[in-house]
Tab-separated table of C-alpha atoms in Angstrom:
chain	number	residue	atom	x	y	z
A	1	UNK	CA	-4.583	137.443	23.037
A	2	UNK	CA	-4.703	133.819	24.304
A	3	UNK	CA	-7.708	132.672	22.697
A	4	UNK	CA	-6.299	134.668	19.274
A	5	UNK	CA	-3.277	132.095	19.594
A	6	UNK	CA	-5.224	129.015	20.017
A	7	UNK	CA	-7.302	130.663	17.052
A	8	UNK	CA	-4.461	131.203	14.668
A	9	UNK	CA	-3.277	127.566	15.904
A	10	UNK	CA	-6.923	125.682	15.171
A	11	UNK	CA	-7.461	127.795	11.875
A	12	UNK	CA	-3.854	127.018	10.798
A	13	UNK	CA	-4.154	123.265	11.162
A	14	UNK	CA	-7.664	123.717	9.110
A	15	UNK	CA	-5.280	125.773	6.482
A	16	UNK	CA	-3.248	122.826	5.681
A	17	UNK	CA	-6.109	120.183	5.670
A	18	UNK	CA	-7.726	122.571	3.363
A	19	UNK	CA	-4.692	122.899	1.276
A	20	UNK	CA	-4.529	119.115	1.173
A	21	UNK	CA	-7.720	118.580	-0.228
A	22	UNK	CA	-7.239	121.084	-2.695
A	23	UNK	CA	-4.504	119.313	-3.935
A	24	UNK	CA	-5.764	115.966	-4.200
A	25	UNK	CA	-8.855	116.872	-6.041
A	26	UNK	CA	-6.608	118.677	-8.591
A	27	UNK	CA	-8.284	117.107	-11.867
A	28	UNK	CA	-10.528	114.723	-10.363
A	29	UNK	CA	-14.692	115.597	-10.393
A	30	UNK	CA	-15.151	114.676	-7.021
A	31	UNK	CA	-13.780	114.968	-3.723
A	32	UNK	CA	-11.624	111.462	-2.883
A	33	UNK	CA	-13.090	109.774	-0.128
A	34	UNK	CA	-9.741	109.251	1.171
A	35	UNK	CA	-9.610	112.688	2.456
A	36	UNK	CA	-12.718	111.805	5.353
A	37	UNK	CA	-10.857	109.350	6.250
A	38	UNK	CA	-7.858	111.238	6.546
A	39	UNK	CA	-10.159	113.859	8.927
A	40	UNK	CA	-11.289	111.178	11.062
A	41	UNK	CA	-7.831	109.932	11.581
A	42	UNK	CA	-6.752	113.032	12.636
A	43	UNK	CA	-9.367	113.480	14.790
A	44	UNK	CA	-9.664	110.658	16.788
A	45	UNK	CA	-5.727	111.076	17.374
A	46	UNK	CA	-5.871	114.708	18.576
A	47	UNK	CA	-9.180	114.132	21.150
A	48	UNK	CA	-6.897	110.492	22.000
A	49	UNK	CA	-4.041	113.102	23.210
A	50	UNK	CA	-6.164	115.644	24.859
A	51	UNK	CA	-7.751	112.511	26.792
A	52	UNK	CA	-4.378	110.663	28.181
A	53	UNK	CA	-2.113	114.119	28.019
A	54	UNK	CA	-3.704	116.687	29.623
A	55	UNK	CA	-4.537	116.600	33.505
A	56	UNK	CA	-6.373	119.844	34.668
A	57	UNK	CA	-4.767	121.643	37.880
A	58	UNK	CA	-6.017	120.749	41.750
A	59	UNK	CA	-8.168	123.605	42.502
A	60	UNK	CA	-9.879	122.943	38.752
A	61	UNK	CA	-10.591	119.361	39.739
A	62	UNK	CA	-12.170	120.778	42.964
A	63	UNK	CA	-14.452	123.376	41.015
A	64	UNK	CA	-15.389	120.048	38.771
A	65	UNK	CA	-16.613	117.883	41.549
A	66	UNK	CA	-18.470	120.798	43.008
A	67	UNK	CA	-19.972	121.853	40.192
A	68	UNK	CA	-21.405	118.040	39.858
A	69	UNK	CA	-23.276	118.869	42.961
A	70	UNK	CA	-24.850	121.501	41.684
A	71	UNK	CA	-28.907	121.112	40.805
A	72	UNK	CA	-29.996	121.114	37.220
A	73	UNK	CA	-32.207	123.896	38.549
A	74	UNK	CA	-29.283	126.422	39.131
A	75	UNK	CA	-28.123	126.179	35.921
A	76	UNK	CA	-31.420	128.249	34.466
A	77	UNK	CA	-31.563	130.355	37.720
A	78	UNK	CA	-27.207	131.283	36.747
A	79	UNK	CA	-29.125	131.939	33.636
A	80	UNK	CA	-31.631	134.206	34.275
A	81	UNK	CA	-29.787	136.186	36.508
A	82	UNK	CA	-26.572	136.926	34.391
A	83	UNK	CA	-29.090	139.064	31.836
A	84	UNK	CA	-25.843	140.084	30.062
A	85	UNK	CA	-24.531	136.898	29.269
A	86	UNK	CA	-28.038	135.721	28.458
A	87	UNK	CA	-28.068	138.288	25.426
A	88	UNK	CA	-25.109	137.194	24.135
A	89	UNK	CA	-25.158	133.501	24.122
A	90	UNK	CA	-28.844	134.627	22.326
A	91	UNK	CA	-26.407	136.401	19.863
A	92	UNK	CA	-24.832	133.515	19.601
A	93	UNK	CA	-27.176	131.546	18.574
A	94	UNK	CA	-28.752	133.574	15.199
A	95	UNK	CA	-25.204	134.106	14.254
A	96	UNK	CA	-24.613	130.237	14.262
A	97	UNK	CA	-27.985	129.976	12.927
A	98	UNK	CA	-26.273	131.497	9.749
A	99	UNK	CA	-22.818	130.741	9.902
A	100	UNK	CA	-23.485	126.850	10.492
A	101	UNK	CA	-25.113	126.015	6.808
A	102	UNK	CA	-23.063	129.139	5.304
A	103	UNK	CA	-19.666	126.532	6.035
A	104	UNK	CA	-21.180	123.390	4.941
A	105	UNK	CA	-22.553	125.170	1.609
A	106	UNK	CA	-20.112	127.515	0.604
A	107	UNK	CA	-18.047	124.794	-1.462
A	108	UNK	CA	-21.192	123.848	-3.409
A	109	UNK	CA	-21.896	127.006	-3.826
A	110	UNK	CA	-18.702	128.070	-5.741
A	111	UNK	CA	-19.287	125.080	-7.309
A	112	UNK	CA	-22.428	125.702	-8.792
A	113	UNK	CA	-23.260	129.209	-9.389
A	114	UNK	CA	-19.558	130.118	-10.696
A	115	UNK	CA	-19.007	126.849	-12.372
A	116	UNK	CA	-15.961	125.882	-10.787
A	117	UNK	CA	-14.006	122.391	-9.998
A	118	UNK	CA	-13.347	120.898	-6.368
A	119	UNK	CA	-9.703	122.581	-6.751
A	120	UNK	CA	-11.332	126.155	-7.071
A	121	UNK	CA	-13.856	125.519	-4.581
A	122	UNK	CA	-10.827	125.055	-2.267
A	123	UNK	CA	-8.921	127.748	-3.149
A	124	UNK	CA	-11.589	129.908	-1.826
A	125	UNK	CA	-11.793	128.047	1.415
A	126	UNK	CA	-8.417	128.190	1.610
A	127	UNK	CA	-7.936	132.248	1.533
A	128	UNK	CA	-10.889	132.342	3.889
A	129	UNK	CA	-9.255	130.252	6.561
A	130	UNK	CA	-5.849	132.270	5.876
A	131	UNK	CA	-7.929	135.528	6.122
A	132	UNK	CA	-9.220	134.305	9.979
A	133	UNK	CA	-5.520	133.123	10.882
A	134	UNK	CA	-3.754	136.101	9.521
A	135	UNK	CA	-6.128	138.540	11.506
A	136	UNK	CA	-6.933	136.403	14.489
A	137	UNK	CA	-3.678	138.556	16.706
A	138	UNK	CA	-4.698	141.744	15.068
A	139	UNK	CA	-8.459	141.274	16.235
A	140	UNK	CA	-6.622	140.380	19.863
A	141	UNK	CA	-4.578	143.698	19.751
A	142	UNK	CA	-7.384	146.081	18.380
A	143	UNK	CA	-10.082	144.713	20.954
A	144	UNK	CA	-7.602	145.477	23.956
A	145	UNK	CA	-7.491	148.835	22.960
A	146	UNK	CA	-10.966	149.254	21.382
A	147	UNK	CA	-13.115	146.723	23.882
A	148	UNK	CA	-15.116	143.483	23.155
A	149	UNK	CA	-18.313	144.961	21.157
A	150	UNK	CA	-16.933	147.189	19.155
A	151	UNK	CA	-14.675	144.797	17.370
A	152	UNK	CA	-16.855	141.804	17.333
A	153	UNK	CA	-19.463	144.301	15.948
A	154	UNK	CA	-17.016	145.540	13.055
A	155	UNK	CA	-16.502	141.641	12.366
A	156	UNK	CA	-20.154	140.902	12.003
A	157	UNK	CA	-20.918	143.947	9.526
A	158	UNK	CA	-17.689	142.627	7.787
A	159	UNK	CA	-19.433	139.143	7.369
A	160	UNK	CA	-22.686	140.669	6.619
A	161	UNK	CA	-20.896	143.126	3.814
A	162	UNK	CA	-19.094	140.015	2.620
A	163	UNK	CA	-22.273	138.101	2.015
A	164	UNK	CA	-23.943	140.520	0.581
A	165	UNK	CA	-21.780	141.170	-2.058
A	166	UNK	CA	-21.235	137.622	-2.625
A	167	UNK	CA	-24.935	137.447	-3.797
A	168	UNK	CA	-23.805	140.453	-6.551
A	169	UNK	CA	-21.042	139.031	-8.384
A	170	UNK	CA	-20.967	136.604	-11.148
A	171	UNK	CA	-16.945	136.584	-11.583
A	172	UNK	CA	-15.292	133.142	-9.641
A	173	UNK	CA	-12.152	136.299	-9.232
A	174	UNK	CA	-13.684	138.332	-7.127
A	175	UNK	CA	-14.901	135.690	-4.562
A	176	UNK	CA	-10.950	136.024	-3.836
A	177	UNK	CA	-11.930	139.872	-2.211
A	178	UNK	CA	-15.413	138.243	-0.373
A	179	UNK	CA	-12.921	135.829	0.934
A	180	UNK	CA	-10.732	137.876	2.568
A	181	UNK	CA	-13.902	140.082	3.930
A	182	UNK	CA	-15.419	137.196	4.978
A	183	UNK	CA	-12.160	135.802	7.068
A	184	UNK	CA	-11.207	138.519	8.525
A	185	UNK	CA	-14.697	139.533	9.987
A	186	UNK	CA	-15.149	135.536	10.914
A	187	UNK	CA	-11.662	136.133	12.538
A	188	UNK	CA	-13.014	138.989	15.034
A	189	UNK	CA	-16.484	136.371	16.171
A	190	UNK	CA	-13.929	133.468	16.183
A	191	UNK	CA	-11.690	135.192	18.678
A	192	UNK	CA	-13.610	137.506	20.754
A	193	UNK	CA	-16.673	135.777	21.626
A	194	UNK	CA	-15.674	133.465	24.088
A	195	UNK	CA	-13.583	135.631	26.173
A	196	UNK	CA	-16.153	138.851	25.953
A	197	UNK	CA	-18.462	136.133	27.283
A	198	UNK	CA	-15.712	135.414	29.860
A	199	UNK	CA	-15.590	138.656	31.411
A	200	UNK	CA	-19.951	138.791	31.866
A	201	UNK	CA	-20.022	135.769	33.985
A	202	UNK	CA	-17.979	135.134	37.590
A	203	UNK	CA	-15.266	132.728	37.112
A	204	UNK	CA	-16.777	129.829	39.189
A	205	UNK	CA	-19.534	129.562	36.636
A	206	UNK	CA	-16.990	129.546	33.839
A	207	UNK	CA	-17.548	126.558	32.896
A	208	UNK	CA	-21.236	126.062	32.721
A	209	UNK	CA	-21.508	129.141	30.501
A	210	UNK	CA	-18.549	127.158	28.032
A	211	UNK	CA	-20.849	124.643	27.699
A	212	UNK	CA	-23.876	126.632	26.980
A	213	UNK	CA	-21.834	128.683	24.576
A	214	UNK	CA	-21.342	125.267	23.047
A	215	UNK	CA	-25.184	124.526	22.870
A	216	UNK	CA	-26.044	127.963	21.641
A	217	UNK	CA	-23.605	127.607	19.180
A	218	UNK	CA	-24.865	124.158	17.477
């Protein structure tokens, strides 16, 4: 339920960036450039917080400096013996195999094959990003009394159904419907992977996994 608040939090301030771009490309061909900058700002400001605000507890610290001791070697041995997390960081990585140019294309794409303006392009970013924030707490809720892999599994064949049917339509109208199908199955990934991969791994080796999570991921 945690990692559905920081969800709903991340996804919300993506909402309003998102909302701000729509708005400033109202009637204008092309993106302004002021709006990277804009992204930058914000940021280098939040990581600039993060860095001077937040001090991690003792017994964290200690884990950190031990950890540093640990062989390179380890890391791959931790790897091959946790089969379970293995699979799913493998999961992890054809999902963000599709998922990664799916984001960066999906504005052209609206763009392009329904004939729409920067503003519209938004508009459908914008109800996806809604759709992962509204259901983020649900997804929490449902996988506590459901488990892990059912839920993220319902999520994925959301995101599957959603693209699929995306490929179908020729109406810019009902991309507003994909939207929706495609947030609120991106929700379940978004919010349950990280702590399903929590629970396959023994809390001293938390944070190695996080970071291989991370590398999986890009």
């Amino acid at each position: 339920r945690f990692n559905a608040v920081v969800s709903m939090v991340s996804t919300g301030a993506q909402l309003l960036f998102v909302l701000f771009a729509l708005v400033v490309s109202i009637n204008k061909n092309n993106t302004p450039i002021a709006i990277f900058w804009v992204a930058g700002a914000i940021m280098l400001v939040s990581y600039t917080l993060v860095f001077l605000g937040v001090r991690e507890p003792p017994v964290a610290e200690r884990s950190a400096e031990h950890e540093k001791r640990v062989p390179f070697r380890q890391y791959f041995a931790d790897l091959k013996q946790l089969s379970q997390a293995r699979k799913l960081l493998i999961s992890f990585f054809f999902l963000w195999t599709g998922l990664n140019p799916l984001v960066v294309y999906l504005g052209p794409f609206v763009k392009h094959d329904f004939h729409a303006s920067n503003s519209k392009a938004y508009a459908i970013l914008l109800v996806l990003f809604a759709l992962v924030a509204v259901f983020a707490y649900p997804w929490g809720l449902l996988q506590k009394r459901y488990g892990y892999r059912p839920m993220i599994t319902a999520g994925t064949i959301l995101m599957m159904a959603a693209a699929g049917v995306a490929l179908l339509i020729h109406s810019y109208v009902l991309l507003f419907p994909v939207a929706v199908l495609a947030g609120a199955g991106f929700s379940a990934t978004t919010v349950l992977n990280y702590p399903y991969l929590s629970t396959l791994v023994p809390a001293n080796k938390i944070g190695v996994f996080t970071g291989l999570q991370t590398a999986f991921s890009s």
